[in-house]
Tab-separated table of C-alpha atoms in Angstrom:
chain	number	residue	atom	x	y	z
A	1	MET	CA	83.732	80.389	85.411
A	2	SER	CA	87.219	78.999	85.740
A	3	THR	CA	88.264	76.720	88.501
A	4	VAL	CA	90.289	78.055	91.310
A	5	PRO	CA	94.099	77.273	90.889
A	6	ASP	CA	95.987	75.427	93.716
A	7	ARG	CA	97.625	78.690	94.635
A	8	LEU	CA	95.831	81.897	93.722
A	9	VAL	CA	98.267	84.665	93.137
A	10	ALA	CA	96.308	87.983	92.471
A	11	MET	CA	97.399	91.434	91.521
A	12	GLN	CA	95.584	94.526	92.538
A	13	ILE	CA	95.574	96.748	89.421
A	14	GLY	CA	93.800	99.733	88.059
A	15	ALA	CA	92.855	100.802	84.513
A	16	ILE	CA	95.683	103.333	84.198
A	17	SER	CA	98.283	100.511	84.007
A	18	PHE	CA	96.681	98.746	81.004
A	19	VAL	CA	96.104	102.208	79.293
A	20	ASP	CA	99.758	103.298	79.811
A	21	GLU	CA	101.506	99.842	79.195
A	22	GLY	CA	98.931	97.898	76.960
A	23	VAL	CA	96.744	94.965	78.077
A	24	ASP	CA	98.956	92.225	76.491
A	25	ARG	CA	102.276	93.683	77.812
A	26	THR	CA	100.986	94.224	81.235
A	27	LEU	CA	99.580	90.767	81.635
A	28	ASP	CA	102.763	89.233	80.337
A	29	ILE	CA	104.831	91.140	82.844
A	30	LEU	CA	102.516	90.111	85.655
A	31	ALA	CA	102.800	86.386	84.727
A	32	GLU	CA	106.541	86.442	84.161
A	33	ARG	CA	107.556	88.607	87.089
A	34	GLY	CA	104.993	87.758	89.807
A	35	ALA	CA	103.658	84.355	88.604
A	36	VAL	CA	100.185	86.096	88.804
A	37	ASN	CA	97.259	84.088	87.770
A	38	ALA	CA	94.474	86.305	88.878
A	39	LEU	CA	93.563	89.984	88.661
A	40	PHE	CA	91.702	92.171	91.217
A	41	LEU	CA	90.606	94.906	88.823
A	42	ALA	CA	89.954	98.172	90.602
A	43	THR	CA	86.476	99.490	89.773
A	44	PRO	CA	84.696	101.372	91.070
A	45	THR	CA	87.343	103.298	92.959
A	46	TRP	CA	87.615	107.006	94.094
A	47	THR	CA	90.905	106.441	96.162
A	48	ARG	CA	94.564	106.759	95.224
A	49	GLY	CA	95.181	103.546	97.202
A	50	THR	CA	93.877	101.532	94.232
A	51	GLY	CA	93.322	104.061	91.455
A	52	GLY	CA	95.478	106.027	89.254
A	53	ARG	CA	99.248	106.135	88.796
A	54	GLN	CA	101.731	106.541	91.727
A	55	ILE	CA	100.614	108.918	94.481
A	56	PRO	CA	102.003	112.337	93.464
A	57	GLY	CA	105.307	113.097	95.171
A	58	HIS	CA	106.378	109.549	95.642
A	59	PRO	CA	108.881	107.972	93.409
A	60	ILE	CA	107.462	106.640	90.043
A	61	PRO	CA	108.360	103.052	89.540
A	62	ASP	CA	110.426	101.629	86.594
A	63	HIS	CA	107.385	101.029	84.237
A	64	GLY	CA	104.519	102.925	83.006
A	65	VAL	CA	104.322	106.587	81.858
A	66	GLN	CA	106.876	108.504	83.948
A	67	GLU	CA	104.783	111.317	85.077
A	68	TYR	CA	102.006	111.824	87.865
A	69	ASP	CA	98.278	112.012	86.833
A	70	LEU	CA	97.648	115.102	88.886
A	71	GLY	CA	94.030	115.515	87.656
A	72	TRP	CA	92.997	112.100	88.636
A	73	VAL	CA	89.437	111.871	89.881
A	74	GLY	CA	88.375	108.109	89.875
A	75	GLY	CA	85.020	106.504	89.445
A	76	ASN	CA	83.615	103.565	87.504
A	77	TYR	CA	86.120	102.083	84.998
A	78	ALA	CA	83.676	99.498	83.534
A	79	THR	CA	80.685	100.495	81.242
A	80	PRO	CA	77.546	101.149	83.426
A	81	HIS	CA	74.295	99.610	82.367
A	82	PRO	CA	71.602	101.943	83.859
A	83	GLN	CA	68.888	99.079	84.126
A	84	TYR	CA	70.710	97.796	87.326
A	85	TYR	CA	70.610	101.135	89.193
A	86	GLY	CA	66.991	102.090	89.169
A	87	ASN	CA	66.402	101.596	92.890
A	88	THR	CA	68.849	104.296	94.000
A	89	VAL	CA	68.928	108.134	93.815
A	90	LEU	CA	72.594	107.855	93.042
A	91	GLY	CA	71.891	106.161	89.670
A	92	ALA	CA	74.490	104.549	87.475
A	93	ALA	CA	78.025	105.897	88.028
A	94	GLY	CA	79.121	107.179	84.628
A	95	LYS	CA	82.464	106.290	83.224
A	96	ALA	CA	85.384	107.610	85.159
A	97	PRO	CA	86.647	110.751	83.329
A	98	GLU	CA	90.113	109.214	82.868
A	99	HIS	CA	90.348	107.236	79.560
A	100	PRO	CA	86.508	106.716	79.134
A	101	GLU	CA	87.014	104.817	75.981
A	102	PHE	CA	88.579	101.959	77.933
A	103	ASP	CA	86.534	99.360	79.701
A	104	LEU	CA	88.672	97.793	82.522
A	105	LEU	CA	86.534	94.674	82.758
A	106	GLY	CA	85.401	94.383	79.037
A	107	ASP	CA	88.821	94.953	77.602
A	108	VAL	CA	90.959	92.982	80.103
A	109	ILE	CA	88.821	89.921	81.042
A	110	PRO	CA	88.892	88.212	77.719
A	111	LYS	CA	92.793	88.528	77.332
A	112	ALA	CA	93.234	87.476	80.932
A	113	ARG	CA	91.024	84.286	80.206
A	114	GLU	CA	93.148	83.402	77.264
A	115	ARG	CA	96.164	83.237	79.648
A	116	GLY	CA	94.196	81.138	82.258
A	117	MET	CA	93.966	84.143	84.568
A	118	GLN	CA	90.937	84.693	86.786
A	119	SER	CA	89.355	88.226	86.992
A	120	PHE	CA	87.779	89.803	90.049
A	121	ALA	CA	86.080	93.118	90.303
A	122	TRP	CA	87.894	94.845	93.095
A	123	MET	CA	85.197	97.134	94.497
A	124	GLU	CA	86.362	99.821	96.948
A	125	GLU	CA	83.623	101.569	98.917
A	126	SER	CA	85.653	104.827	98.999
A	127	GLY	CA	83.105	106.220	101.328
A	128	GLY	CA	85.346	109.120	102.686
A	129	ALA	CA	87.040	110.058	99.353
A	130	ARG	CA	86.734	113.858	98.661
A	131	GLU	CA	86.127	113.046	95.022
A	132	LEU	CA	82.708	111.485	95.933
A	133	ARG	CA	81.449	114.668	97.729
A	134	THR	CA	80.382	116.285	94.366
A	135	TYR	CA	78.790	113.142	93.102
A	136	PRO	CA	75.083	113.842	92.142
A	137	ASN	CA	72.707	113.272	95.105
A	138	PHE	CA	75.573	111.989	97.427
A	139	ALA	CA	74.446	114.407	99.970
A	140	LYS	CA	71.348	112.506	100.369
A	141	VAL	CA	73.073	109.365	101.761
A	142	LEU	CA	75.435	110.901	104.286
A	143	GLU	CA	75.682	109.873	107.903
A	144	VAL	CA	74.241	112.059	110.570
A	145	ASP	CA	76.428	113.047	113.643
A	146	ALA	CA	75.343	112.980	117.274
A	147	TRP	CA	74.049	116.544	116.949
A	148	GLY	CA	71.788	115.700	113.993
A	149	ARG	CA	74.021	117.349	111.412
A	150	PRO	CA	75.052	115.778	107.968
A	151	GLY	CA	78.374	114.047	108.235
A	152	ARG	CA	81.043	113.330	105.761
A	153	ARG	CA	80.665	109.687	104.948
A	154	PRO	CA	77.832	107.637	103.575
A	155	CYS	CA	75.554	105.510	105.736
A	156	PHE	CA	75.383	101.703	105.304
A	157	ASN	CA	71.751	101.721	106.437
A	158	ASN	CA	70.658	104.256	103.891
A	159	PRO	CA	68.788	102.206	101.277
A	160	ASP	CA	70.052	104.453	98.380
A	161	TYR	CA	73.656	103.771	99.246
A	162	ARG	CA	73.096	100.150	99.839
A	163	ASN	CA	71.211	99.676	96.540
A	164	TRP	CA	73.882	101.676	94.594
A	165	HIS	CA	76.493	98.966	95.638
A	166	LEU	CA	74.075	96.219	94.958
A	167	GLY	CA	73.633	97.752	91.448
A	168	PHE	CA	77.327	97.479	90.872
A	169	VAL	CA	77.305	93.909	91.992
A	170	GLU	CA	74.436	92.901	89.638
A	171	ASP	CA	75.789	95.008	86.741
A	172	TYR	CA	79.236	93.446	86.904
A	173	VAL	CA	78.177	89.949	87.488
A	174	GLN	CA	75.499	90.152	84.767
A	175	SER	CA	77.532	92.001	82.162
A	176	TYR	CA	80.952	90.426	82.412
A	177	GLU	CA	82.454	86.985	82.690
A	178	LEU	CA	83.903	87.610	86.178
A	179	ASP	CA	85.212	84.935	88.450
A	180	GLY	CA	84.651	86.911	91.530
A	181	LEU	CA	84.125	90.069	93.456
A	182	ALA	CA	86.242	91.529	96.193
A	183	TRP	CA	84.674	94.333	98.253
A	184	CYS	CA	86.762	96.757	100.242
A	185	SER	CA	85.458	99.055	103.111
A	186	GLU	CA	88.189	100.539	105.313
A	187	ARG	CA	85.989	102.140	108.133
A	188	PRO	CA	86.263	101.060	111.689
A	189	GLY	CA	83.216	102.797	113.203
A	190	PRO	CA	82.683	105.677	115.526
A	191	LEU	CA	83.890	104.296	118.890
A	192	ASN	CA	87.141	102.919	117.395
A	193	MET	CA	87.720	106.376	115.742
A	194	LEU	CA	87.289	108.220	118.972
A	195	MET	CA	89.971	106.291	120.691
A	196	GLN	CA	92.612	107.251	118.143
A	197	GLY	CA	93.639	110.883	118.329
A	198	THR	CA	91.551	114.055	117.653
A	199	VAL	CA	88.743	113.175	115.365
A	200	ASP	CA	86.819	115.047	112.780
A	201	VAL	CA	83.475	115.297	114.430
A	202	SER	CA	81.618	114.877	111.013
A	203	GLU	CA	83.059	111.375	110.893
A	204	ILE	CA	81.331	110.129	114.175
A	205	GLY	CA	77.894	108.757	113.184
A	206	CYS	CA	75.398	107.576	112.325
A	207	PHE	CA	72.247	108.792	113.801
A	208	CYS	CA	70.197	109.268	110.541
A	209	PRO	CA	66.509	108.192	110.514
A	210	HIS	CA	67.420	104.708	109.099
A	211	CYS	CA	69.911	104.036	111.915
A	212	ARG	CA	67.714	105.391	114.566
A	213	ALA	CA	64.914	102.957	113.379
A	214	VAL	CA	67.382	100.011	113.467
A	215	GLY	CA	68.410	101.144	116.983
A	216	ARG	CA	64.908	101.201	118.245
A	217	GLU	CA	64.299	97.780	116.826
A	218	ARG	CA	67.371	96.521	118.906
A	219	GLY	CA	65.926	98.165	122.084
A	220	ILE	CA	68.613	100.821	122.213
A	221	ASP	CA	67.765	104.242	123.837
A	222	VAL	CA	68.703	106.333	120.811
A	223	ASN	CA	68.704	109.659	122.685
A	224	ARG	CA	71.147	108.293	125.220
A	225	ALA	CA	73.370	106.823	122.679
A	226	MET	CA	73.602	110.239	121.008
A	227	GLN	CA	74.229	111.887	124.386
A	228	GLY	CA	77.071	109.375	125.209
A	229	TYR	CA	78.722	110.160	121.794
A	230	ARG	CA	78.470	113.825	122.473
A	231	GLU	CA	80.282	113.384	125.720
A	232	LEU	CA	82.856	111.224	124.093
A	233	VAL	CA	83.560	113.660	121.243
A	234	ASP	CA	83.872	116.501	123.929
A	235	TRP	CA	86.387	114.052	125.746
A	236	ASN	CA	88.279	113.416	122.592
A	237	GLN	CA	88.574	117.122	121.668
A	238	ARG	CA	89.776	118.152	125.159
A	239	VAL	CA	92.267	115.231	125.532
A	240	GLY	CA	93.557	116.013	122.022
A	241	ALA	CA	94.135	119.578	122.905
A	242	GLY	CA	96.253	118.616	125.906
A	243	GLU	CA	93.808	118.703	128.675
A	244	ARG	CA	93.914	115.893	131.232
A	245	PRO	CA	90.890	114.982	133.369
A	246	VAL	CA	91.465	114.779	137.094
A	247	ASP	CA	91.037	110.978	136.923
A	248	GLY	CA	93.018	110.642	133.694
A	249	ALA	CA	92.067	110.148	130.048
A	250	PHE	CA	91.496	106.352	130.247
A	251	VAL	CA	89.404	106.471	133.486
A	252	THR	CA	87.190	109.151	132.224
A	253	PHE	CA	86.623	107.402	128.900
A	254	TRP	CA	85.601	104.254	130.738
A	255	ARG	CA	83.238	106.157	133.107
A	256	ILE	CA	81.437	107.470	129.941
A	257	LEU	CA	80.981	103.863	128.790
A	258	LEU	CA	79.715	102.885	132.149
A	259	ASN	CA	77.291	105.805	132.247
A	260	PHE	CA	76.210	105.319	128.657
A	261	PRO	CA	76.331	101.532	127.779
A	262	GLU	CA	74.231	102.610	124.627
A	263	VAL	CA	77.552	103.755	123.190
A	264	LEU	CA	78.876	100.185	122.903
A	265	ALA	CA	75.495	99.020	121.525
A	266	TRP	CA	75.613	101.675	118.876
A	267	GLN	CA	79.181	100.677	117.795
A	268	THR	CA	77.857	97.234	117.392
A	269	LEU	CA	74.886	98.424	115.493
A	270	TRP	CA	77.184	100.340	113.181
A	271	THR	CA	79.438	97.304	112.680
A	272	GLU	CA	76.647	94.988	111.994
A	273	SER	CA	75.157	97.464	109.398
A	274	GLN	CA	78.554	97.374	107.507
A	275	ARG	CA	78.469	93.518	107.839
A	276	GLN	CA	74.969	93.346	106.569
A	277	LEU	CA	75.984	95.021	103.321
A	278	TYR	CA	78.573	92.137	103.010
A	279	ARG	CA	75.731	89.704	103.354
A	280	ASP	CA	73.729	91.429	100.774
A	281	ILE	CA	76.561	91.645	98.366
A	282	TYR	CA	77.127	87.945	98.814
A	283	GLY	CA	73.455	87.154	98.308
A	284	VAL	CA	72.983	89.092	95.203
A	285	ALA	CA	76.138	87.868	93.465
A	286	LYS	CA	75.281	84.255	94.355
A	287	ALA	CA	71.666	84.638	93.165
A	288	ILE	CA	72.941	85.510	89.829
A	289	SER	CA	75.849	82.895	89.744
A	290	ALA	CA	76.472	80.392	92.397
A	291	GLU	CA	79.995	79.850	90.986
A	292	VAL	CA	81.047	83.509	91.303
A	293	GLN	CA	83.573	83.868	94.251
A	294	VAL	CA	82.770	86.688	96.688
A	295	GLY	CA	85.142	87.967	99.354
A	296	TRP	CA	86.254	90.921	101.563
A	297	HIS	CA	89.232	93.152	102.287
A	298	VAL	CA	89.913	93.303	106.045
A	299	TYR	CA	92.096	96.474	106.471
A	300	HIS	CA	95.399	96.791	108.398
A	301	ASN	CA	93.890	97.857	111.735
A	302	ILE	CA	93.176	94.144	112.332
A	303	SER	CA	96.845	93.978	113.208
A	304	PHE	CA	97.105	97.194	115.214
A	305	SER	CA	93.907	97.752	117.196
A	306	PRO	CA	92.514	95.035	119.711
A	307	PHE	CA	89.313	97.095	119.648
A	308	TYR	CA	89.014	96.789	115.946
A	309	ARG	CA	90.062	93.243	115.975
A	310	ALA	CA	87.183	92.469	118.441
A	311	ASP	CA	84.809	93.879	115.806
A	312	GLN	CA	86.108	91.674	113.002
A	313	ASP	CA	85.122	88.066	113.871
A	314	TYR	CA	86.478	85.787	111.218
A	315	THR	CA	84.256	82.961	112.169
A	316	GLU	CA	81.126	85.086	111.541
A	317	MET	CA	82.468	86.613	108.362
A	318	ALA	CA	83.249	83.100	106.987
A	319	LYS	CA	79.609	82.331	106.926
A	320	PHE	CA	79.103	84.663	103.987
A	321	SER	CA	82.608	84.654	102.316
A	322	ASP	CA	84.264	82.410	99.753
A	323	PHE	CA	87.603	84.249	100.646
A	324	ILE	CA	88.943	86.860	102.935
A	325	LYS	CA	91.702	89.030	101.865
A	326	VAL	CA	93.485	90.022	105.148
A	327	VAL	CA	95.781	93.002	105.013
A	328	ILE	CA	99.202	91.713	106.379
A	329	TYR	CA	101.513	94.253	104.769
A	330	ASN	CA	104.688	93.666	106.771
A	331	ASN	CA	107.069	96.350	105.305
A	332	CYS	CA	104.664	99.340	105.751
A	333	ALA	CA	103.300	97.721	109.083
A	334	GLY	CA	106.216	99.267	110.895
A	335	PRO	CA	105.510	102.910	110.108
A	336	ARG	CA	101.832	102.216	110.366
A	337	PHE	CA	101.888	100.589	113.712
A	338	PHE	CA	104.381	103.393	115.054
A	339	THR	CA	101.869	106.016	114.096
A	340	TRP	CA	98.882	104.014	115.303
A	341	VAL	CA	100.304	103.698	118.781
A	342	LYS	CA	101.333	107.469	118.711
A	343	SER	CA	97.700	108.235	117.732
A	344	ILE	CA	95.981	106.285	120.522
A	345	CYS	CA	98.377	107.816	123.006
A	346	GLY	CA	96.719	111.149	122.072
A	347	ALA	CA	93.362	109.864	123.112
A	348	LEU	CA	92.571	106.559	124.866
A	349	PHE	CA	96.036	106.174	126.310
A	350	ALA	CA	96.894	109.773	126.799
A	351	ASP	CA	98.123	109.048	130.318
A	352	ALA	CA	101.011	107.034	129.020
A	353	GLU	CA	103.806	107.328	126.471
A	354	PRO	CA	103.998	105.364	123.223
A	355	GLU	CA	107.010	103.497	124.466
A	356	ASP	CA	104.827	102.288	127.454
A	357	VAL	CA	101.831	101.313	125.400
A	358	TYR	CA	103.703	99.474	122.616
A	359	PRO	CA	104.737	96.313	124.585
A	360	LEU	CA	101.266	96.076	125.969
A	361	MET	CA	99.851	96.144	122.421
A	362	MET	CA	102.402	93.442	121.365
A	363	LYS	CA	100.977	91.234	124.068
A	364	LEU	CA	97.285	91.896	123.406
A	365	LEU	CA	97.676	91.424	119.688
A	366	GLN	CA	100.020	88.336	119.978
A	367	LEU	CA	102.675	90.145	117.982
A	368	ASP	CA	106.429	89.866	118.393
A	369	GLU	CA	108.281	92.569	116.509
A	370	GLY	CA	111.245	94.931	117.128
A	371	SER	CA	111.679	98.010	119.336
A	372	TYR	CA	109.176	100.765	118.963
A	373	GLU	CA	111.511	103.486	117.995
A	374	LYS	CA	112.970	101.488	115.116
A	375	LEU	CA	109.674	100.394	113.525
A	376	PRO	CA	109.625	103.063	110.834
A	377	GLN	CA	113.028	101.874	109.717
A	378	THR	CA	112.607	98.195	110.057
A	379	GLY	CA	108.983	97.379	109.303
A	380	PHE	CA	107.602	94.029	110.529
A	381	THR	CA	109.080	90.696	109.847
A	382	ALA	CA	107.931	87.982	107.444
A	383	ASP	CA	107.104	85.871	110.449
A	384	TYR	CA	104.321	88.356	111.265
A	385	VAL	CA	102.768	87.416	108.004
A	386	ARG	CA	102.990	83.723	109.005
A	387	ARG	CA	101.479	84.295	112.307
A	388	GLU	CA	98.697	86.453	111.289
A	389	THR	CA	97.794	84.088	108.386
A	390	GLU	CA	97.707	81.212	110.844
A	391	ARG	CA	95.324	83.134	113.102
A	392	ALA	CA	93.009	83.978	110.168
A	393	VAL	CA	93.104	80.397	108.856
A	394	ALA	CA	92.100	79.150	112.417
A	395	GLY	CA	89.394	81.794	112.714
A	396	VAL	CA	87.513	80.752	109.542
A	397	GLY	CA	87.715	77.121	110.434
A	398	GLY	CA	87.810	75.744	106.890
A	399	GLN	CA	84.660	77.697	105.858
A	400	SER	CA	86.551	80.273	103.843
A	401	LYS	CA	89.835	80.741	101.998
A	402	ILE	CA	92.410	83.180	103.333
A	403	TYR	CA	94.239	85.289	100.821
A	404	PRO	CA	96.763	87.602	102.665
A	405	GLY	CA	97.651	90.894	101.143
A	406	ILE	CA	101.345	91.030	100.374
A	407	ASP	CA	102.986	94.598	100.441
A	408	ILE	CA	104.898	95.483	97.413
A	409	ASP	CA	106.282	99.189	97.586
A	410	ILE	CA	103.307	100.614	99.390
A	411	PRO	CA	104.298	104.228	100.015
A	412	VAL	CA	105.098	105.268	103.478
A	413	GLY	CA	105.626	108.792	104.937
A	414	VAL	CA	104.911	112.205	103.424
A	415	ALA	CA	105.240	112.586	99.680
A	416	ARG	CA	108.091	115.014	99.180
A	417	GLN	CA	109.740	114.303	95.908
A	418	ARG	CA	110.402	116.682	92.831
A	419	GLY	CA	109.501	119.671	95.020
A	420	LEU	CA	105.826	118.502	95.512
A	421	GLU	CA	104.049	118.951	98.755
A	422	THR	CA	100.917	116.745	99.034
A	423	PRO	CA	98.654	115.576	101.876
A	424	ARG	CA	99.746	112.717	103.950
A	425	ASP	CA	99.202	109.285	102.542
A	426	VAL	CA	95.909	107.943	103.958
A	427	GLY	CA	96.462	104.933	106.120
A	428	THR	CA	100.206	105.708	106.574
A	429	LYS	CA	100.173	109.121	108.347
A	430	ILE	CA	103.740	109.265	109.463
A	431	ASN	CA	106.030	112.347	108.808
A	432	TRP	CA	109.501	111.872	107.530
A	433	ASP	CA	110.546	114.069	110.393
A	434	ASP	CA	109.040	111.859	113.206
A	435	ASN	CA	112.180	109.716	113.154
A	436	GLU	CA	115.821	109.917	112.149
A	437	GLY	CA	116.876	107.621	109.295
A	438	GLU	CA	115.315	106.409	106.130
A	439	LEU	CA	111.995	104.636	106.270
A	440	THR	CA	111.695	100.970	105.536
A	441	ARG	CA	111.599	99.795	101.962
A	442	CYS	CA	110.577	96.634	100.122
A	443	THR	CA	113.109	94.400	98.436
A	444	ARG	CA	112.850	91.517	96.134
A	445	GLU	CA	113.898	89.230	99.114
A	446	SER	CA	111.397	90.860	101.559
A	447	VAL	CA	108.456	90.286	99.119
A	448	ARG	CA	109.714	86.629	98.503
A	449	ASP	CA	109.970	85.962	102.178
A	450	ALA	CA	106.460	87.456	102.916
A	451	THR	CA	104.840	85.369	100.147
A	452	LEU	CA	106.417	82.229	101.484
A	453	ALA	CA	105.500	82.966	104.925
A	454	ALA	CA	101.728	83.499	103.945
A	455	PHE	CA	101.634	79.983	102.419
A	456	ALA	CA	103.497	78.580	105.276
A	457	GLY	CA	100.776	80.090	107.494
A	458	GLY	CA	98.197	78.031	105.560
A	459	ALA	CA	97.021	80.572	103.018
A	460	GLU	CA	95.377	79.250	99.823
A	461	GLY	CA	96.386	82.325	97.827
A	462	VAL	CA	97.848	85.832	98.086
A	463	VAL	CA	96.983	89.236	96.795
A	464	LEU	CA	99.962	91.501	95.598
A	465	SER	CA	98.992	94.877	96.900
A	466	ARG	CA	98.229	97.774	96.878
A	467	LYS	CA	98.423	98.416	93.035
A	468	TYR	CA	100.763	97.542	90.260
A	469	SER	CA	101.355	101.336	89.279
A	470	GLU	CA	103.362	101.820	92.432
A	471	MET	CA	105.507	98.610	92.252
A	472	LEU	CA	109.087	98.094	91.245
A	473	LEU	CA	109.451	95.255	88.826
A	474	ASP	CA	112.315	93.614	90.654
A	475	ASN	CA	110.290	93.561	93.846
A	476	LEU	CA	107.347	92.142	92.011
A	477	SER	CA	109.677	89.367	90.944
A	478	GLY	CA	109.993	88.431	94.594
A	479	ALA	CA	106.571	87.043	94.515
A	480	GLY	CA	107.504	85.036	91.421
A	481	ASP	CA	110.535	83.715	93.144
A	482	ALA	CA	108.508	82.470	96.050
A	483	VAL	CA	105.675	80.895	94.008
A	484	ARG	CA	108.003	79.117	91.713
A	485	GLY	CA	110.107	77.915	94.566
A	486	LEU	CA	106.937	76.157	95.903
A	487	SER	CA	106.044	74.400	92.650
């Protein structure tokens, strides 16, 4: 294993970029443009956020093949070794159907090492990806909703789902000369979801036999927890349809929590189950190699939701982390936070308007950004990156490294280019028609300033995000400008 550089500058990148542009050429561009010295290699992934070319409908950047990969499916871009997956009905995920002759880890790591670049497996849980719904036996690991029906997402307490991920960890660390693993799970838990607009009932779980057993061990009345979530789902659906309880949406929500304290206990159970998989991944990786670096991606709601932030305790996470990649994407934060405030005003804060809620959220989250109505056009400032980095660094108390995620050309808005109409970008969810004027865009200078702000906040590295295949080269050069300016 290689030693950690003074300042880690990692690029999140998928297999398609190396196939389209060549391994050597791509690595040279990353080093020259972005001063990149580490790779977060996206496998396995079933989401467009890290896999494939540009999201169809958004402008294709100035490198790579100039067409969309409309048939993209995703999957395992490394070579599976079946002996590591014997303890799960999901088995070894076969090679992704795209370019099956290419091994992302096997073909890239040796050439990266020649250049002194570290290599991490960027493992995205992809629990809600529609492409996973047809995966063999996937129906056997799904969550169960408050009515006892199969849900849409996999359960963290299901041993087959847990062992599947641990199989990837063991396979990758045993089979490749990896420097580390970065695991991503962008799920906030059932109670957090119920607060934010009308929910898909199939995403509110889990009450499967495994979770029920854990709940009983914790002394939770499982039936009352289920009843409380049924009432909250009914509340969510009614408020989302425009109905207003006589005492208001917020008071009624709070009354359900008072009547069913098991709801909060179940949210904690869900979060702790997710966190236990972090611990297990850390333990399996370290058992194979004490030198391998293990860390986590903490998604953007850490900046938007005080409720999700309360779930994510940096001090606790640092106990089983070598590093934490905190999403602090300042450019797309504007449109995303605009939409988050609008969404929560469709549920928990339905008694108020977004313009009323926004200043309160700024205070609660210790943020200081522009006016609410202008956020989609302005984004967040680079100083937001510095302040959130400082908060994360203080939270881990020196036990773990903080690598902020730096936004480079992450798409915002609905994809409407070249006559295509596609679903809204997951995680962005803002319509072009919501506001007048063009949405915010990254520039070389904004990337430079955000990167400098992260290091000013105490970061020991940065992760250029979300994926190389959606970045403009000149904007990537902004990261290189920042890093070289610090040398």
